[in-house]
Short mmCIF file of C-alpha atoms and ligand atoms in Angstrom, two decimals:
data_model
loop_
_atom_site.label_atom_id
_atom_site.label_comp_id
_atom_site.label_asym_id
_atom_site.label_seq_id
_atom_site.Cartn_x
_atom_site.Cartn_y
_atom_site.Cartn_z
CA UNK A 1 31.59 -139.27 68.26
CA UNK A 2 29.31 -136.32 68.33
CA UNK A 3 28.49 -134.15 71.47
CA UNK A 4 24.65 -135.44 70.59
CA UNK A 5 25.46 -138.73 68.64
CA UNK A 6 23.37 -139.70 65.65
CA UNK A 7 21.56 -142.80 65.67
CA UNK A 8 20.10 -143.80 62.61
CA UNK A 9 17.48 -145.75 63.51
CA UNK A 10 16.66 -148.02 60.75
CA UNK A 11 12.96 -149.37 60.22
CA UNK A 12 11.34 -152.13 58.14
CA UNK A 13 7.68 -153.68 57.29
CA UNK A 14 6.69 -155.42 60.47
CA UNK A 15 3.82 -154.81 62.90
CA UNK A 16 6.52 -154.29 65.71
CA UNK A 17 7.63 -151.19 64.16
CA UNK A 18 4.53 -149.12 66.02
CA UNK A 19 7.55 -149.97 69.12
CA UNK A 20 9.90 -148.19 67.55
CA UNK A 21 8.70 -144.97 67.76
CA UNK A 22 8.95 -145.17 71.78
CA UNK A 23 12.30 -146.63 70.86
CA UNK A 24 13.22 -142.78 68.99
CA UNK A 25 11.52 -141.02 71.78
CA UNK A 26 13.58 -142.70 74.34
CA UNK A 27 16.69 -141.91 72.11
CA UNK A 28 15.81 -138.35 72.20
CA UNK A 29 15.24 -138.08 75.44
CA UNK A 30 18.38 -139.09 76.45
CA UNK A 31 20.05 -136.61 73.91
CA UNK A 32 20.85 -138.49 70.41
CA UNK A 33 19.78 -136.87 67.32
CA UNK A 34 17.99 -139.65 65.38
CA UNK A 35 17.32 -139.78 61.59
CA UNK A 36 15.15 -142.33 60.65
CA UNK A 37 16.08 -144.08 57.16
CA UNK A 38 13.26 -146.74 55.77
CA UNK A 39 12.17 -149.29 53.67
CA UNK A 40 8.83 -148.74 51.38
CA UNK A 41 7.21 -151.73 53.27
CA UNK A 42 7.48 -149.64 57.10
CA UNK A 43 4.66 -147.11 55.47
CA UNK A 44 2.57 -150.07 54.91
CA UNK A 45 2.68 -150.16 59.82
CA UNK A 46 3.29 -147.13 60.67
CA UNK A 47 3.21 -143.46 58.33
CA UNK A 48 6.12 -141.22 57.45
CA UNK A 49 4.73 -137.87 59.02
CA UNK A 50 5.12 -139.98 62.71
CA UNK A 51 8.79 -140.13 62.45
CA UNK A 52 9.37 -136.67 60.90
CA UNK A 53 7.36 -135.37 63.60
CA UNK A 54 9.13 -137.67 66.49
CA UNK A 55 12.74 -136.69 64.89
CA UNK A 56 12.23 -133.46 63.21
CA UNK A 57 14.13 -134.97 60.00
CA UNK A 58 12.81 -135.88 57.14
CA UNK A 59 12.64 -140.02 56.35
CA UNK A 60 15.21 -141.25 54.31
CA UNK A 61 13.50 -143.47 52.36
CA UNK A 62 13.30 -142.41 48.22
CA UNK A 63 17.07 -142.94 47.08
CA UNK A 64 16.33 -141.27 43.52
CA UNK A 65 14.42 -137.86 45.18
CA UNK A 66 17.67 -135.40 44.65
CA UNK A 67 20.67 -135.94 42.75
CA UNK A 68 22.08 -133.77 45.49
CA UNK A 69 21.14 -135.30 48.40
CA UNK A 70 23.55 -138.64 48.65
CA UNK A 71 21.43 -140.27 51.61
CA UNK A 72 23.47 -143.14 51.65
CA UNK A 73 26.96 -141.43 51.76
CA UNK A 74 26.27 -138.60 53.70
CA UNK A 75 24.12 -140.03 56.54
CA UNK A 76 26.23 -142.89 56.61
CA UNK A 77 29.66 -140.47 57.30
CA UNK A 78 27.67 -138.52 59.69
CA UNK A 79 26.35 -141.76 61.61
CA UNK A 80 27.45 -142.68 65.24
CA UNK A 81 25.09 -146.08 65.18
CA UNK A 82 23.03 -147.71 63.00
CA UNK A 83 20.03 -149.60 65.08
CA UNK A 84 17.69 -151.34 62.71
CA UNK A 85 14.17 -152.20 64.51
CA UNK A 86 12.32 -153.89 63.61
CA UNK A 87 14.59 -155.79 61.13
CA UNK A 88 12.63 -158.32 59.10
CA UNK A 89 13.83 -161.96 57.52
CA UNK A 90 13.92 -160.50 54.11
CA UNK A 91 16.39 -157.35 55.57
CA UNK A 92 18.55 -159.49 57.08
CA UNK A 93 19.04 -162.05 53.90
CA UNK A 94 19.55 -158.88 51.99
CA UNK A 95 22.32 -157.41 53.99
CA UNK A 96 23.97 -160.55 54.76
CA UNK A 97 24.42 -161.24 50.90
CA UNK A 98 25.03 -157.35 49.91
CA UNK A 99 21.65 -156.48 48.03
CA UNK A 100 21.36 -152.67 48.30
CA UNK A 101 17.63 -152.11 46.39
CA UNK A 102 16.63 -149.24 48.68
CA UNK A 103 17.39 -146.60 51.62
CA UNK A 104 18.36 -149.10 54.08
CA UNK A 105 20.33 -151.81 52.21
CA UNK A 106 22.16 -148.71 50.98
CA UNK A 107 23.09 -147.23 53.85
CA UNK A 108 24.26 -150.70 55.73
CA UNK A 109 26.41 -150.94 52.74
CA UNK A 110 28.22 -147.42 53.51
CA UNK A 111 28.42 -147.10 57.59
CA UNK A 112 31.43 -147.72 58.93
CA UNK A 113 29.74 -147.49 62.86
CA UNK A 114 28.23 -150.27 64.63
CA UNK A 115 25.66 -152.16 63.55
CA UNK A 116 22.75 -153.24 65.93
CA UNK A 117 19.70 -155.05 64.53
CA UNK A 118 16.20 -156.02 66.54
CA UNK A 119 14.97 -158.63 64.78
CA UNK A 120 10.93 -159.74 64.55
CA UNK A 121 9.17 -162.48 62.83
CA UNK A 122 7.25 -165.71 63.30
CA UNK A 123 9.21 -168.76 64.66
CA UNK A 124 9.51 -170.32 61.98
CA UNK A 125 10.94 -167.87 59.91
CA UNK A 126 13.46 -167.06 62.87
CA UNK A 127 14.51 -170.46 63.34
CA UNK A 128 14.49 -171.38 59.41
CA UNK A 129 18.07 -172.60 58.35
CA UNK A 130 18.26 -169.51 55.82
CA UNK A 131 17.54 -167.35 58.64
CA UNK A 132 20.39 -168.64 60.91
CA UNK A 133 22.56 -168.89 58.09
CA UNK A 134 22.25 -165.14 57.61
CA UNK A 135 22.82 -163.80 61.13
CA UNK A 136 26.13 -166.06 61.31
CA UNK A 137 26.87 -163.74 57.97
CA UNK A 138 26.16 -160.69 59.64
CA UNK A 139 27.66 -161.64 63.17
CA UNK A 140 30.93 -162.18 61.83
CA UNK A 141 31.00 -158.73 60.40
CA UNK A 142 30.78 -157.39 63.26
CA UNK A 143 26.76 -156.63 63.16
CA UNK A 144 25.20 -156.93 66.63
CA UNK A 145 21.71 -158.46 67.20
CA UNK A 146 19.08 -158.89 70.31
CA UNK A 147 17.74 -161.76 69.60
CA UNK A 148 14.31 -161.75 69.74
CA UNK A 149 12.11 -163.08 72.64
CA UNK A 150 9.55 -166.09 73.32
CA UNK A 151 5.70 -164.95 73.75
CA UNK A 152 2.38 -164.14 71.86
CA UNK A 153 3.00 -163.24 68.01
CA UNK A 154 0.74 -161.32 65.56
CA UNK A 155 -0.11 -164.90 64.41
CA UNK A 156 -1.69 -166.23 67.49
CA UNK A 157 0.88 -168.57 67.88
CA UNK A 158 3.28 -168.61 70.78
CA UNK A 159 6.76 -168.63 70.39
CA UNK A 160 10.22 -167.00 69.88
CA UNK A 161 10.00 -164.28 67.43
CA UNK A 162 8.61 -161.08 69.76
CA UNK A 163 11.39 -158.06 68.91
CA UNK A 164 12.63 -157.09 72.16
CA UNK A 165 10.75 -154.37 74.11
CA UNK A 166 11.85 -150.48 73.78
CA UNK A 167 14.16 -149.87 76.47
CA UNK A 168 15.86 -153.38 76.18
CA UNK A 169 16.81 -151.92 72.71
CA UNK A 170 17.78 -148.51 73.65
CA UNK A 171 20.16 -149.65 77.14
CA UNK A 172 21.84 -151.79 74.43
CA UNK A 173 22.07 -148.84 72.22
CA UNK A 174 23.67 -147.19 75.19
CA UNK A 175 26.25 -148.84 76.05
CA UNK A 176 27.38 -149.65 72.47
CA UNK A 177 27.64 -145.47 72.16
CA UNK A 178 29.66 -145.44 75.63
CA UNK A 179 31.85 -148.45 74.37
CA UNK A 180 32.49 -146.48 70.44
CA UNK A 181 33.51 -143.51 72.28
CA UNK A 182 36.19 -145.25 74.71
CA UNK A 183 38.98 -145.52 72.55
CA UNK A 184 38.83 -142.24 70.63
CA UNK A 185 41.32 -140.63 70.78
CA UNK A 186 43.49 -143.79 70.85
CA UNK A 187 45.90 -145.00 68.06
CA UNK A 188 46.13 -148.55 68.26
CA UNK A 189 48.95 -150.93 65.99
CA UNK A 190 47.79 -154.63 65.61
CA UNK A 191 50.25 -157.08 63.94
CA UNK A 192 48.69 -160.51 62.94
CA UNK A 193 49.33 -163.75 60.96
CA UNK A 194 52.41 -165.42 60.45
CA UNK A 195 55.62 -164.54 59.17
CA UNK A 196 57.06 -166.61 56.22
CA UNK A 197 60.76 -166.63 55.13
CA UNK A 198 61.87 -167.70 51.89
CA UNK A 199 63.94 -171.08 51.04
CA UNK A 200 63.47 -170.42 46.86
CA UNK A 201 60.99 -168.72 44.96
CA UNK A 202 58.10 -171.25 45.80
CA UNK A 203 59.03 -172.90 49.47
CA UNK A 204 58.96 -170.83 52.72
CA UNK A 205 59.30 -171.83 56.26
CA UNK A 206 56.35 -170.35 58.25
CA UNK A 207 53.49 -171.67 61.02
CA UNK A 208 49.80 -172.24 60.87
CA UNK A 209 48.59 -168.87 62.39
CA UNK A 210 45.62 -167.53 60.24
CA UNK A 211 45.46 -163.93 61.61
CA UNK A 212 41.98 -164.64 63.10
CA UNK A 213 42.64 -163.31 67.24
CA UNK A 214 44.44 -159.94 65.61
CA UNK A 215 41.45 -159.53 63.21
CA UNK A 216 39.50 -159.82 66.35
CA UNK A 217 41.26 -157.10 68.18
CA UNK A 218 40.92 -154.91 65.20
CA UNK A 219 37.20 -155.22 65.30
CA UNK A 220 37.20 -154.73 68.65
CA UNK A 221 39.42 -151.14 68.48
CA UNK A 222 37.65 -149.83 65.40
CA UNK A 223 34.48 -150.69 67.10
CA UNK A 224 35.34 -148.49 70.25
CA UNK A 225 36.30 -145.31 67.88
CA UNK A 226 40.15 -146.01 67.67
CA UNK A 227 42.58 -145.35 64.97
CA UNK A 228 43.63 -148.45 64.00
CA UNK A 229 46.18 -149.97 61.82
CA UNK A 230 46.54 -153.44 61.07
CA UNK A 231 50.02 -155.23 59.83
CA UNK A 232 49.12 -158.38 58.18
CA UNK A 233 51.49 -160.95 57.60
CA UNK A 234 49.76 -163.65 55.08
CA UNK A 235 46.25 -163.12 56.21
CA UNK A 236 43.48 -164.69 54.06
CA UNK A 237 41.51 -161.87 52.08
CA UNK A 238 38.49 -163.41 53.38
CA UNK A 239 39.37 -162.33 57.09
CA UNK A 240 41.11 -159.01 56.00
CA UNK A 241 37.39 -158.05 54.03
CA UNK A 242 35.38 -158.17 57.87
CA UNK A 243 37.18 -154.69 58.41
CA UNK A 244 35.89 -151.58 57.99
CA UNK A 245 37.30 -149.26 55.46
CA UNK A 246 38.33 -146.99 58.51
CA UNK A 247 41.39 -149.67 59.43
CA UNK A 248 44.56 -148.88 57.89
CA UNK A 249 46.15 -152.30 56.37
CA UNK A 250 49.34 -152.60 55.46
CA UNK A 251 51.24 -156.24 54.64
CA UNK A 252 54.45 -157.48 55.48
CA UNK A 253 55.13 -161.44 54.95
CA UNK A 254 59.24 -162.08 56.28
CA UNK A 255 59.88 -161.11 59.64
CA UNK A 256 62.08 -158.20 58.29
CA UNK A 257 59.27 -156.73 56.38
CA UNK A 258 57.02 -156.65 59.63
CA UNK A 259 59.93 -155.45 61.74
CA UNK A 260 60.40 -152.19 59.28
CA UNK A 261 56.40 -151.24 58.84
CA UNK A 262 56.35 -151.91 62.95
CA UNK A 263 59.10 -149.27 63.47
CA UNK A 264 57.74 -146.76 61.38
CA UNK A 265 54.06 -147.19 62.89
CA UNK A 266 55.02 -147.01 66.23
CA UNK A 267 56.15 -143.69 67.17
CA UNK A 268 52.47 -142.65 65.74
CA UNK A 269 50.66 -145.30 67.89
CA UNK A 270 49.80 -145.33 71.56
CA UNK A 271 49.46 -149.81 71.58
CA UNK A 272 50.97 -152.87 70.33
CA UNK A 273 49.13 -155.61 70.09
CA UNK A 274 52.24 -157.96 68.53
CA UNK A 275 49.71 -160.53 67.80
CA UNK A 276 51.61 -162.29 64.68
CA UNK A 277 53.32 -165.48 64.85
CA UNK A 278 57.02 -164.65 64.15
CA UNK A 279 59.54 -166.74 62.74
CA UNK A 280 62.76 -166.56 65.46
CA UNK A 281 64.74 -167.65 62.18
CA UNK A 282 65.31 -167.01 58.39
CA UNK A 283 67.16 -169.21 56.11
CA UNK A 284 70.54 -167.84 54.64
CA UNK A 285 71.43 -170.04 51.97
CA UNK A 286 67.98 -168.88 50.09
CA UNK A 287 68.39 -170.30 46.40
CA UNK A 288 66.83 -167.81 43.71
CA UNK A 289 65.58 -170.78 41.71
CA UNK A 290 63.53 -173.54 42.36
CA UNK A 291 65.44 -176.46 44.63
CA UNK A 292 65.27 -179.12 42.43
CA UNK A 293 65.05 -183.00 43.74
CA UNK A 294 68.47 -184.63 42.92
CA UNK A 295 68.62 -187.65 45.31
CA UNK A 296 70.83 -185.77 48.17
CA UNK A 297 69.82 -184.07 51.00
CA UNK A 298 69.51 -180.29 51.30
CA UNK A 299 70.65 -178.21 54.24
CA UNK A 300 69.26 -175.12 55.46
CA UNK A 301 71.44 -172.55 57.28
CA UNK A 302 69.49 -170.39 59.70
CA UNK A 303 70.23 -167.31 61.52
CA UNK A 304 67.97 -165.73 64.13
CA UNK A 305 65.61 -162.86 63.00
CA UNK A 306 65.40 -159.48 65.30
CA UNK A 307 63.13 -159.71 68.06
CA UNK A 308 60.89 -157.05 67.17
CA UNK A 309 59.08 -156.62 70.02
CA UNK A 310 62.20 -156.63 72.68
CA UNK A 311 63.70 -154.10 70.64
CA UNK A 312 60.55 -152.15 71.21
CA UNK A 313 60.41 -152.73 74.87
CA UNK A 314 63.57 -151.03 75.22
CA UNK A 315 62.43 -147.96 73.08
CA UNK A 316 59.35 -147.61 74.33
CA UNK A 317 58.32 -149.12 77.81
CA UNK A 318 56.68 -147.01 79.90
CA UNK A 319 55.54 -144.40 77.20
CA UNK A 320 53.43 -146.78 75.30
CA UNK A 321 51.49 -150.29 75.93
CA UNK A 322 53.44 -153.01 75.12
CA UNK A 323 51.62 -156.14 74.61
CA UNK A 324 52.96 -159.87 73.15
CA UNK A 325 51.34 -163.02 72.74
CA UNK A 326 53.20 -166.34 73.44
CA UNK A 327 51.51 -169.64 72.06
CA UNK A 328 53.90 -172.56 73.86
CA UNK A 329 54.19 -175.67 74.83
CA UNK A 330 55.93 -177.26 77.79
CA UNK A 331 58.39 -180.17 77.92
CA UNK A 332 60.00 -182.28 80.91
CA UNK A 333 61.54 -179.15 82.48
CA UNK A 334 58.87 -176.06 82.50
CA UNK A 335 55.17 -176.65 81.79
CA UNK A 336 54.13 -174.32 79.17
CA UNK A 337 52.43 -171.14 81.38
CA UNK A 338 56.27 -171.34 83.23
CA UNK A 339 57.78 -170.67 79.63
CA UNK A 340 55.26 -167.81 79.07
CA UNK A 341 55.76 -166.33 82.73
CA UNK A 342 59.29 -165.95 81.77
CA UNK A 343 58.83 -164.46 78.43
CA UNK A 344 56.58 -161.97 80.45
CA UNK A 345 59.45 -161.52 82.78
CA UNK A 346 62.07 -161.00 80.29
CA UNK A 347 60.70 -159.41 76.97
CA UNK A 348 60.10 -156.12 78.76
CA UNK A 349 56.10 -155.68 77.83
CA UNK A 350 53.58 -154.85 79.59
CA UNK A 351 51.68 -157.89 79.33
CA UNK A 352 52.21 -161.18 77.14
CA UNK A 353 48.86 -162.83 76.35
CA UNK A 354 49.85 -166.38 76.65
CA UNK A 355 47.99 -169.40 75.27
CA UNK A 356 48.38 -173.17 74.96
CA UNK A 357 49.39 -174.63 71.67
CA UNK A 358 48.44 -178.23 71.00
CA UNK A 359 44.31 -178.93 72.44
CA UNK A 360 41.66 -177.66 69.79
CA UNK A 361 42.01 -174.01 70.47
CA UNK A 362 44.16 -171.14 69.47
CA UNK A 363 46.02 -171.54 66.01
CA UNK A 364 43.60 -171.24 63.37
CA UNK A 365 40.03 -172.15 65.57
CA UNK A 366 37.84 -169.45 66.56
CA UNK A 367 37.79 -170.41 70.34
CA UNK A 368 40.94 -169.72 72.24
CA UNK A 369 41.49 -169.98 76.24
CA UNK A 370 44.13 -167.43 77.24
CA UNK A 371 45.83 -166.07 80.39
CA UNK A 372 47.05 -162.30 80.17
CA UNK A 373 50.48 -162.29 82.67
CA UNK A 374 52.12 -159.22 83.35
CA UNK A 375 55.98 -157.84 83.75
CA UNK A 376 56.31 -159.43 87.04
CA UNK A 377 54.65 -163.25 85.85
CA UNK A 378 51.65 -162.82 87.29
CA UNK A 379 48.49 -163.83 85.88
CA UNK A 380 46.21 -160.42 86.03
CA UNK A 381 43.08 -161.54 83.49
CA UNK A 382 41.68 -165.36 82.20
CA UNK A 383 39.40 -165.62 79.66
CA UNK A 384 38.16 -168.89 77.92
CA UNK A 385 35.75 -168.74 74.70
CA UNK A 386 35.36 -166.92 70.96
CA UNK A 387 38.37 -164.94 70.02
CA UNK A 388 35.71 -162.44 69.39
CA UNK A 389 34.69 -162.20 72.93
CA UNK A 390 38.02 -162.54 74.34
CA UNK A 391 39.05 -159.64 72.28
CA UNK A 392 36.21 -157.24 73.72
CA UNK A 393 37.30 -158.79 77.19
CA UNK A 394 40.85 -158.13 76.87
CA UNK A 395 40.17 -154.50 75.48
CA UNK A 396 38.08 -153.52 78.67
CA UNK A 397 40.66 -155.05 80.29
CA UNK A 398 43.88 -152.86 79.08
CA UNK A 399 41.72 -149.65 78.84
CA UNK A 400 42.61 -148.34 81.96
CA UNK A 401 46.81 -149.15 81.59
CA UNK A 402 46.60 -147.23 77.97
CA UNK A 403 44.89 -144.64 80.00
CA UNK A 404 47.79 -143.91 82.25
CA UNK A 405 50.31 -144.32 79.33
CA UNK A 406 49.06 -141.54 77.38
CA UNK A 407 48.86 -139.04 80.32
O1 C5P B 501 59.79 -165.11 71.94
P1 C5P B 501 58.51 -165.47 71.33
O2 C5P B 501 58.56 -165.58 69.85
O3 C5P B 501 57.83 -166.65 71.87
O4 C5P B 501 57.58 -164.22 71.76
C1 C5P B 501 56.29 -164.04 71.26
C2 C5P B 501 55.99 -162.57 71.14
O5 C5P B 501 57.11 -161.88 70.61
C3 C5P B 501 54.86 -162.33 70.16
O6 C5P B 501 54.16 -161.19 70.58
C4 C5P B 501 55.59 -162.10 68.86
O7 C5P B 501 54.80 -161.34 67.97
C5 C5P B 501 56.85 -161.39 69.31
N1 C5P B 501 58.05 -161.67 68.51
C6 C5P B 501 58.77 -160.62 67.96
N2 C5P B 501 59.90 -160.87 67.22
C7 C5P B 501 60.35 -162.12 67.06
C8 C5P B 501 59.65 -163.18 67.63
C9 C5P B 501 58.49 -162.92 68.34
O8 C5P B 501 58.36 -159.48 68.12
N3 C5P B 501 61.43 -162.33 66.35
#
C-alpha cells in the first residue's frame, strides 16, 4: 500500500457517472491519488478534460495510443483499488465472462487489488436473470459490489436501480483501503483440502473436504495485503483459479507430502491456518499394481501418519499463530464440541476452529457454523453463515493475537 494509495476509479456509459466526479473529489480530498481509466461510452455523460482536470492524470481510455505506455499492466501493478462507478449491465457481463475489448475490461483482467463495483441501471436490467447470474460470477472472485438503491430512475420509473450516492461509495472505499493494508507486512501459510494416501496406483483412502473454507481464508489474507501461500491437497482447479496470481500455491496430496512443504514454509510464515482434512493413517501394504478382484477379501494395514500440526506446536508456540480446525462428531460418551475442547486443550495451538460434521454445513457446502476455542477450551468467537464471511470474521478476529506474536 502506498503512503497516498491509488484508486483507479473506473467509469462507464451511464447518466450516473456526472456522480462520480464528486466521488474523485472526495477521494482526493481525503489523500488518494486517483487515475481514472474509461470506457468510450463514459464520453458520451460526462467529457474527458473533467477528469484530467479533477485528477491531474490523463484518462486511460485508448489502449492502442503508445506502444510504450502498457495502461493495463502498469496501472494495474501500481493500483491499491479498483472502484468501478458507475458500472453498467454490459460491464459487468463482460468482466464476469473475461471479455477485455477496451481500457477497463483490460485492466480488471490484470489487478490483483480489490475490486469494488457501483452498479446503475433500470430494474429490469438489474433484476434480469443474466444480470444476477453475472454478479454471482464476479462475487465469487472476490469482486465487491453496493448494490444499487430503490428510487426515481432516468426512465421515470421507480424502482431499484439508483447507483448509490457519493460518499456511500467512497466510506466503502475506505474501509476496504484500511482492511488491504492490515495484514501487510504479514506472511500467512494456509493448508486446505484433503489428504489422500495410496492403496495401488488407482484407489486411495481420503475424505470429502473440497478445500472451499481454506480458499476462503486465502481470499480473505490476500485481500488484506498479506503474503500468502496456499498448500493444496486435491483442490479442484476450479476453486484454486478464484486466487490472485499474488498467492503462492504449492500441492501436496499424502499427508507426508503436506507435512514436508508445511515444515519448510513455516519458519518463513508468521500463521497457520492448518485448514486441510488430514488422514491420521496411511496404508502400509500399498500394492504397486492394480488390486485385482479374486473372490477373497483384502486387508489393509495402517499405521498412523505424523501429526503435523502438534509437531508444530511444540516448535513454534508462542512465536507464531497456531491455528487447527477440528470437524467431529460426538458419540454416547462426549458430544462433539467436548471432543474439540480437548483437541484445543491438548494439540498445543492457539486456537482450533471447530465445526460439526454431519447437518448440511461444513464439508463441501459453502455455509459453515463454527466455534473458534482456544488453549484453555474456551469458546472465544461464534460465527454461523458463508465460509466467505466467516473467513473475513475470523481474520478480524485473530488480527490482534498475530499482532502480539510478531512483536
Ligand atoms: O486430531 P485431528 O485430526 O482431529 O486435528 C485436526 C487438526 O489437526 C486440523 O487442523 C488438521 O489439519 C491437523 N492435523 C495434522 N496432522 C494430522 C492430523 C490432523 O496437522 N495427522
Amino acid at each position: 500500500m502506498h503512503d497516498r494509495p491509488l484508486v483507479l476509479v473506473g467509469i462507464t456509459g451511464g447518466i450516473a457517472l456526472y456522480k462520480t466526479c464528486t466521488l474523485i473529489r472526495l477521494l482526493m480530498n481525503n489523500g488518494c491519488d486517483v487515475q481514472v481509466v474509461a470506457t468510450p461510452e463514459a464520453f458520451e455523460f460526462v467529457g474527458r478534460t473533467t477528469f484530467e482536470s479533477l485528477t491531474g492524470h490523463p484518462v486511460f481510455v485508448d489502449v492502442h495510443s503508445s506502444v510504450a505506455f502498457q495502461g493495463h499492466v502498469e496501472l494495474s501493478k501500481k493500483a491499491d483499488l479498483f472502484v468501478i462507478a458507475p458500472a453498467t449491465r454490459n460491464i459487468l457481463a463482460k468482466l464476469a465472462h473475461g471479455i477485455t475489448d477496451n481500457a477497463l475490461t483490460l485492466v480488471y483482467s490484470n489487478v490483483t487489488c480489490p475490486v469494488v463495483c457501483a452498479p446503475a441501471m433500470h430494474t429490469h436490467m438489474w433484476e434480469s436473470y443474466e444480470n444476477q447470474e453475472n454478479i454471482k460470477v464476479l462475487t465469487k472472485k472476490g469482486v465487491f459490489f453496493l448494490s444499487p438503491q430503490h428510487g426515481a430512475l432516468t426512465s421515470g420509473d421507480v424502482g431499484v436501480g439508483r447507483m448509490q450516492e457519493p460518499d456511500a461509495i467512497f466510506s466503502y472505499v475506505r474501509q476496504l483501503l484500511d482492511v488491504a493494508s492490515s495484514w501487510s507486512n504479514k506472511k500467512i501459510l494456509i493448508t486446505a483440502g484433503g489428504t489422500r494416501e495410496p492403496i495401488d496406483p488407482i484407489r486411495y483412502i481420503g475424505n470429502s473436504s473440497t478445500g472451499l473454507f481454506g480458499v476462503e481464508i486465502a481470499l480473505e489474507a490476500s485481500r488484506r495485503g498479506a503474503d500468502v501461500t496456499l498448500i493444496a491437497c486435491n483442490i479442484d482447479s476450479s476453486l484454486l483459479m478464484r486466487l490472485s496470481s499474488k498467492v503462492t500455491v504449492f500441492s501436496a496430496s499424502t499427508t507426508r507430502e503436506l507435512k514436508d512443504l508445511v515444515d519448510r514454509s513455516m519458519p518463513h510464515s508468521d500463521v497457520i491456518f492448518m485448514a486441510a482434512a488430514v488422514s491420521d493413517y496411511r496404508v502400509i501394504n500399498t500394492s504397486d499394481v492394480k488390486n485385482k478382484k479374486n473372490g477373497t477379501n483384502i486387508f489393509l494395514e495402517l499405521t498412523e501418519n505424523p501429526d503435523i500440526l502438534k509437531g508444530l506446536a511444540r516448535t513454534y508456540k508462542g512465536k507464531k499463530l497456531l491455528i487447527g480446525f477440528a470437524a467431529e462428531t460426538g458419540d454416547n460418551i462426549y458430544s462433539s464440541f467436548e471432543y474439540a475442547q480437548k483437541k484445543a486443550k491438548n494439540k498445543g495451538v492457539d486456537f482450533i476452529v471447530f465445526n460439526e460434521v454431519g447437518s448440511h454445513k461444513g464439508f463441501g457446502h459453502g455455509d459453515t457454523s463454527v466455534h473458534v476455542i482456544n488453549d484453555e477450551g474456551k469458546v472465544v468467537m461464534n460465527a454461523d453463515g458463508e465460509k466467505k464471511d466467516i473467513a473475513c470474521e475470523l481474520a478480524s478476529f485473530i488480527t490482534p493475537y498475530i499482532n502480539e506474536v510478531m512483536r
